[in-house]
JSON list of C-alpha atoms in Angstrom, two decimals:
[
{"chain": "O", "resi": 1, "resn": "UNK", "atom": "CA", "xyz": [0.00, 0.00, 0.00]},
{"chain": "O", "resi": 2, "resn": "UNK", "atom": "CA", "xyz": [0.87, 3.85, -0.57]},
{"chain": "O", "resi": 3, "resn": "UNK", "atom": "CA", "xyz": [0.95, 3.94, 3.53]},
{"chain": "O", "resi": 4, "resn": "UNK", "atom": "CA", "xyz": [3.70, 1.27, 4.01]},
{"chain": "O", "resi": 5, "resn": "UNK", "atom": "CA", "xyz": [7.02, 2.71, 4.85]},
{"chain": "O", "resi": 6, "resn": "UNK", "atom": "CA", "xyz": [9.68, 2.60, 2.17]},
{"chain": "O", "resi": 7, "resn": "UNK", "atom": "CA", "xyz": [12.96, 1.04, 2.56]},
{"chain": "O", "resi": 8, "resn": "UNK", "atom": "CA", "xyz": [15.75, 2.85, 2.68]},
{"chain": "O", "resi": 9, "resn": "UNK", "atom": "CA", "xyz": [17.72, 3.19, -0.41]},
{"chain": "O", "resi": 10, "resn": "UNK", "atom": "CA", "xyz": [21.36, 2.76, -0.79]},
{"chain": "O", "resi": 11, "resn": "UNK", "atom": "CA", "xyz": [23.47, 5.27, -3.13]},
{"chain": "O", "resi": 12, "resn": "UNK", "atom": "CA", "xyz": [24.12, 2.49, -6.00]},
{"chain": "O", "resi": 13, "resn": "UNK", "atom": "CA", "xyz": [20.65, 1.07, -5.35]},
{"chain": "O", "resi": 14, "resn": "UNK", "atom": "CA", "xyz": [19.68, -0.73, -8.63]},
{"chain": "O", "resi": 15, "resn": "UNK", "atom": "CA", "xyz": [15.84, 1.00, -8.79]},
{"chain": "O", "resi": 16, "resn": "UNK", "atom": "CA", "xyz": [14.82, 1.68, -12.51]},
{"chain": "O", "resi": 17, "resn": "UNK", "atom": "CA", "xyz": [13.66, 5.38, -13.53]},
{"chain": "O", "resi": 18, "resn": "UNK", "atom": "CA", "xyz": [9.75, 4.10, -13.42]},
{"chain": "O", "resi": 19, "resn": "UNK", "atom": "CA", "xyz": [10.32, 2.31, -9.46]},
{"chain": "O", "resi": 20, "resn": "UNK", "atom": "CA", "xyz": [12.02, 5.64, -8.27]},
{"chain": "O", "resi": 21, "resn": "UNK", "atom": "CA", "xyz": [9.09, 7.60, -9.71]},
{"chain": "O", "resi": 22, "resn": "UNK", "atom": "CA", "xyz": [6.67, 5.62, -8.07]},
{"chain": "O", "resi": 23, "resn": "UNK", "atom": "CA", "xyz": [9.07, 5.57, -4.91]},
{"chain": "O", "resi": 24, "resn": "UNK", "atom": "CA", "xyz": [8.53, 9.90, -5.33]},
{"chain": "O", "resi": 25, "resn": "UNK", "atom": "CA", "xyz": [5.41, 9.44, -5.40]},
{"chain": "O", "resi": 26, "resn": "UNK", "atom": "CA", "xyz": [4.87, 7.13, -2.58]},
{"chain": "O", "resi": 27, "resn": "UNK", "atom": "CA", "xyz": [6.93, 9.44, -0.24]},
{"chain": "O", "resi": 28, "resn": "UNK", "atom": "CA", "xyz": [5.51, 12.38, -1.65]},
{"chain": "O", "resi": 29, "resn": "UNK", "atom": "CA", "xyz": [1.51, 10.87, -1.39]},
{"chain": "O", "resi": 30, "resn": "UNK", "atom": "CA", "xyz": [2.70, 9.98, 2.51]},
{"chain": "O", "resi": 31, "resn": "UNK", "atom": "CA", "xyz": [3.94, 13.41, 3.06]},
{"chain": "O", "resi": 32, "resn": "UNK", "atom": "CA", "xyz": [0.62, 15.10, 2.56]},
{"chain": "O", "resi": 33, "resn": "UNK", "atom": "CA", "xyz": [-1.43, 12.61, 4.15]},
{"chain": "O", "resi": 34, "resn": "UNK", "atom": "CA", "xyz": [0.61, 12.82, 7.49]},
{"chain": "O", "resi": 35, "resn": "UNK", "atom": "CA", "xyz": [1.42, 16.52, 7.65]},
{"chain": "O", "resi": 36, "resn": "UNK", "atom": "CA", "xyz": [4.98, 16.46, 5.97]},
{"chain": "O", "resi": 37, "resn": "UNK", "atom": "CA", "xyz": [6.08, 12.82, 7.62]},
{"chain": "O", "resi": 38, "resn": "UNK", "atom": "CA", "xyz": [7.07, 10.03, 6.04]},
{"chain": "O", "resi": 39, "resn": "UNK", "atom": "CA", "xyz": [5.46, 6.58, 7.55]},
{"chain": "O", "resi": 40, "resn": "UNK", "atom": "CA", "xyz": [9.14, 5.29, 8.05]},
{"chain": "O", "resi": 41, "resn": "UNK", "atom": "CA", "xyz": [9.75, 9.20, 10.36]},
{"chain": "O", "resi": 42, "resn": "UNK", "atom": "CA", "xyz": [6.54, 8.17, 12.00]},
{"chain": "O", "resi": 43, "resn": "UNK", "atom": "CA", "xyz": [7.35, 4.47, 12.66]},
{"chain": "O", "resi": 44, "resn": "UNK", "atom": "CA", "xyz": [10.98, 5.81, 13.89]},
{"chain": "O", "resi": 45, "resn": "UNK", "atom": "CA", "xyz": [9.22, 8.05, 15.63]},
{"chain": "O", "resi": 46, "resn": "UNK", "atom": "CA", "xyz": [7.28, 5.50, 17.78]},
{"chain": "O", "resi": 47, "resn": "UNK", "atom": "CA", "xyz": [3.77, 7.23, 16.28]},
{"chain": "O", "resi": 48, "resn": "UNK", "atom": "CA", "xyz": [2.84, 4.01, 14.52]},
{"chain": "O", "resi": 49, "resn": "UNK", "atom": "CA", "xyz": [4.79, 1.35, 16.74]},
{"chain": "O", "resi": 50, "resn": "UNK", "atom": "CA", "xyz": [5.63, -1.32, 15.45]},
{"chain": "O", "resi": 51, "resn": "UNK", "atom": "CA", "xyz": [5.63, -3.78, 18.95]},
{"chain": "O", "resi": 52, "resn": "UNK", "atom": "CA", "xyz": [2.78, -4.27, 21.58]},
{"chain": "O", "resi": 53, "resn": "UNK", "atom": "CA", "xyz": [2.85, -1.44, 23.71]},
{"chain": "O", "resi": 54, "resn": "UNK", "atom": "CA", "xyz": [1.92, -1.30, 27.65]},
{"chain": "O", "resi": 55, "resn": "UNK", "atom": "CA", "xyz": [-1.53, 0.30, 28.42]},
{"chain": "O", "resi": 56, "resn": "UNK", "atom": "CA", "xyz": [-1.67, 4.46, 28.81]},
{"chain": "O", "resi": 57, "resn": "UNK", "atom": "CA", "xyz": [-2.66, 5.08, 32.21]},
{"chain": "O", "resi": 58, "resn": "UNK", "atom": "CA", "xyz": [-1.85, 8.45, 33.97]},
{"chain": "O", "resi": 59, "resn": "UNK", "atom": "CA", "xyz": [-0.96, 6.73, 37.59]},
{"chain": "O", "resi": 60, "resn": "UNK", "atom": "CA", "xyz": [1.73, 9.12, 37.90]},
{"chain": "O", "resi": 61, "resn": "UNK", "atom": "CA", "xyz": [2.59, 11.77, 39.79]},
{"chain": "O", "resi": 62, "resn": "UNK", "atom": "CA", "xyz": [1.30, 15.72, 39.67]},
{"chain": "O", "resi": 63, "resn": "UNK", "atom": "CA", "xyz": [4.36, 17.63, 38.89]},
{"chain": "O", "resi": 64, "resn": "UNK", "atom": "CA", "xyz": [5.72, 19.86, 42.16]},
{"chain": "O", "resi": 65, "resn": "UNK", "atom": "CA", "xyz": [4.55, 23.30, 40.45]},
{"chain": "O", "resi": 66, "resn": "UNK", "atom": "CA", "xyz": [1.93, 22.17, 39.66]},
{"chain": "O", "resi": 67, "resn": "UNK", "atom": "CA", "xyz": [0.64, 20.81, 43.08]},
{"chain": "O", "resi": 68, "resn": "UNK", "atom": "CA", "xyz": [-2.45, 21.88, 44.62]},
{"chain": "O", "resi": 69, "resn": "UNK", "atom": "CA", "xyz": [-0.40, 24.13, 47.22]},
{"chain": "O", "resi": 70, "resn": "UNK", "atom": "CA", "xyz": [0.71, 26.54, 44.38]},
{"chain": "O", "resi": 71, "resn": "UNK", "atom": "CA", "xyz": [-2.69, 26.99, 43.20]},
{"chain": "O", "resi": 72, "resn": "UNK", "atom": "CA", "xyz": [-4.36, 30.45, 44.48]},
{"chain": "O", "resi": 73, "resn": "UNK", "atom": "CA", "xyz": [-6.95, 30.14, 47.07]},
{"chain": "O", "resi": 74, "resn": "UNK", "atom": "CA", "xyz": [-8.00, 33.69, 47.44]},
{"chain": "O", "resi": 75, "resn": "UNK", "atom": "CA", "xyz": [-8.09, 36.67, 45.15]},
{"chain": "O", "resi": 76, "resn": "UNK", "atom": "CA", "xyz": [-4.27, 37.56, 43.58]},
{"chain": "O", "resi": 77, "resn": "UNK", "atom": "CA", "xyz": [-5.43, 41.45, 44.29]},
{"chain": "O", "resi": 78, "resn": "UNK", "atom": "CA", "xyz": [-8.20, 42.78, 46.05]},
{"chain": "O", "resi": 79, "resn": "UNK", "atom": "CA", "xyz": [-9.53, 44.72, 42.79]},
{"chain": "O", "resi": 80, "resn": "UNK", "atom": "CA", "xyz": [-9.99, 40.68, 41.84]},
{"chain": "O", "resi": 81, "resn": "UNK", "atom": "CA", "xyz": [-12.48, 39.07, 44.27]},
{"chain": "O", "resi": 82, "resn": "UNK", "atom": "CA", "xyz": [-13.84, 35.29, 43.94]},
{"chain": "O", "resi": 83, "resn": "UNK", "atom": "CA", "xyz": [-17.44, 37.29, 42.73]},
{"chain": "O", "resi": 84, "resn": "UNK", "atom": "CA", "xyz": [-15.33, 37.38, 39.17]},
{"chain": "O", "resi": 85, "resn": "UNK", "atom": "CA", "xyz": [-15.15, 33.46, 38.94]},
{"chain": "O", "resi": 86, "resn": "UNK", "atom": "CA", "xyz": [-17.36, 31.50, 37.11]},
{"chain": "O", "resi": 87, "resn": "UNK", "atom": "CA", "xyz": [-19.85, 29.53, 39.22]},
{"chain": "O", "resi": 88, "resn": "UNK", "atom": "CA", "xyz": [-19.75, 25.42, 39.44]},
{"chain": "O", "resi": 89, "resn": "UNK", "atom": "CA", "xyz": [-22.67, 24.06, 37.41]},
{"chain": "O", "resi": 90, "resn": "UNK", "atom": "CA", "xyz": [-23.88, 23.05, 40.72]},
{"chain": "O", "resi": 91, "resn": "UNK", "atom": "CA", "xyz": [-23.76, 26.06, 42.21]},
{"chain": "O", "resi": 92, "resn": "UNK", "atom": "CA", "xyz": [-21.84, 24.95, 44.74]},
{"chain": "O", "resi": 93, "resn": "UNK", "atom": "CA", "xyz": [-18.82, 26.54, 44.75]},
{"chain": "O", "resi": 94, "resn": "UNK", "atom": "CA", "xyz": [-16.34, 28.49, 42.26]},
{"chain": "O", "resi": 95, "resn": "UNK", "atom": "CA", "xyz": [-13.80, 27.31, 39.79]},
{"chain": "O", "resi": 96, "resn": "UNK", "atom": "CA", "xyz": [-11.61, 27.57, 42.20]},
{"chain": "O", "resi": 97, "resn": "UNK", "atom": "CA", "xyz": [-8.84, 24.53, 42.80]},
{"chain": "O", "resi": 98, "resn": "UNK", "atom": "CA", "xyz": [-9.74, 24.19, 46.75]},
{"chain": "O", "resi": 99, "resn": "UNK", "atom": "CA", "xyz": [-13.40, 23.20, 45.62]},
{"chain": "O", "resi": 100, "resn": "UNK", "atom": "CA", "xyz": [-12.80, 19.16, 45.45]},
{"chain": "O", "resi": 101, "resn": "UNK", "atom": "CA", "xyz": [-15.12, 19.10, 42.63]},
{"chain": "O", "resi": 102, "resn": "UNK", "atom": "CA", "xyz": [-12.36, 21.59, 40.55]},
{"chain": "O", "resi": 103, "resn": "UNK", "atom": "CA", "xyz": [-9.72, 19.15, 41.31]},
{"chain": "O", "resi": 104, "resn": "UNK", "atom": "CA", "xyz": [-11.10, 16.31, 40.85]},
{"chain": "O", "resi": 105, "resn": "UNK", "atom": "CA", "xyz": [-11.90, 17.68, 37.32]},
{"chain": "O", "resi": 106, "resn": "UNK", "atom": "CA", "xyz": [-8.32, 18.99, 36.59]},
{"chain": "O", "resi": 107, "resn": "UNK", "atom": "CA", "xyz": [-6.27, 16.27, 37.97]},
{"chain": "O", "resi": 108, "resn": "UNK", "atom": "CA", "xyz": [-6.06, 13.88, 34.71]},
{"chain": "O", "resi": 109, "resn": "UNK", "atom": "CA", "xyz": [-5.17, 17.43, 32.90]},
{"chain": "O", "resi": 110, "resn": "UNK", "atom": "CA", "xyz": [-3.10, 17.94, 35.61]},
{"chain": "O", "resi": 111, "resn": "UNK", "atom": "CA", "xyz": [-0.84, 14.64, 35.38]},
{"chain": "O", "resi": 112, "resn": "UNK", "atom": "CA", "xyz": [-0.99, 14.43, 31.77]},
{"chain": "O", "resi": 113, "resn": "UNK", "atom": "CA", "xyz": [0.46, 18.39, 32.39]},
{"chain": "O", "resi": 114, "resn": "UNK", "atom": "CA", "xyz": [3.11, 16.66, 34.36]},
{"chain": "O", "resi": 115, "resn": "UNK", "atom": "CA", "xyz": [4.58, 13.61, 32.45]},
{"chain": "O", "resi": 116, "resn": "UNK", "atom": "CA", "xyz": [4.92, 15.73, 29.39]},
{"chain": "O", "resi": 117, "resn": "UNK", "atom": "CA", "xyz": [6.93, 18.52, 31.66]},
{"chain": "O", "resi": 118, "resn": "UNK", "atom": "CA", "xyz": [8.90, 15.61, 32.71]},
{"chain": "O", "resi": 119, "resn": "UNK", "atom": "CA", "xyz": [9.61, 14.02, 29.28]},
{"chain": "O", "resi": 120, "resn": "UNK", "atom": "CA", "xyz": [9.68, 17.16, 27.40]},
{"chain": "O", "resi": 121, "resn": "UNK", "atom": "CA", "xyz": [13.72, 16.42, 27.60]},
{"chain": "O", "resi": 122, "resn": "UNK", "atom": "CA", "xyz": [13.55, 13.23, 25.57]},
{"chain": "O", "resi": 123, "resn": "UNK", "atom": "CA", "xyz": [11.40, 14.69, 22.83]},
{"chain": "O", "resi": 124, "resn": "UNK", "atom": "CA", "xyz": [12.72, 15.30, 19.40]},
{"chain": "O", "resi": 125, "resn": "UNK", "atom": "CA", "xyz": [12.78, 18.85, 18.26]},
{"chain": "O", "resi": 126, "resn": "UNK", "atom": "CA", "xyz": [11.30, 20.28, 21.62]}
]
């Protein structure tokens, strides 16, 4: 298929003027279908993997500045009161991270937030 990736080619590789066309082509077709990759830069890439990978889960932990102790639990300036918050859909409360409700809603966001801080130095082109 147009989606497999291509082989690599080797500089006295023995492809005929109509199989590197088509090889143009192919990379080319790939190129637009996956925003400028290649399937071989996405399989090298571990995007399409090409081995059975563990299940996602996000049991880690919430990144330090991120923690619920950094998050502001009054007003950052008096001109700024708690009145300017949205309310909870409950009404119980605003979107404010002390509300249990509020963090129990932000903490997947939260530690997805903090594996990527903490892998960002493993990350090509970051």
């Amino acid at each position: 298929s147009d989606l497999t990736p291509l082989d690599l080619l080797y500089p006295k590789s023995t492809y005929g003027i109509d199989e590197s066309k088509q090889r143009i082509a192919t990379l080319k077709f790939q190129q637009r279908k996956f925003w400028k990759f290649s399937s071989k830069d996405l399989l090298e890439l571990d995007v399409i993997p090409d081995r059975e990978l563990p299940v996602a889960t996000l049991g880690n932990y919430i990144h330090p500045i991120l923690q619920r102790s950094r998050w502001l639990t009054r007003p950052a300036t008096p001109a700024f009161t708690i009145d300017h918050l949205y309310d909870l859909k409950n009404a119980r409360g605003k979107w404010v991270m002390h509300y249990p409700e509020v963090e129990r809603i932000m903490l997947p966001s939260l530690k997805l937030a903090s594996r990527m801080l903490t892998a960002l130095h493993v990350l090509p082109g970051v």
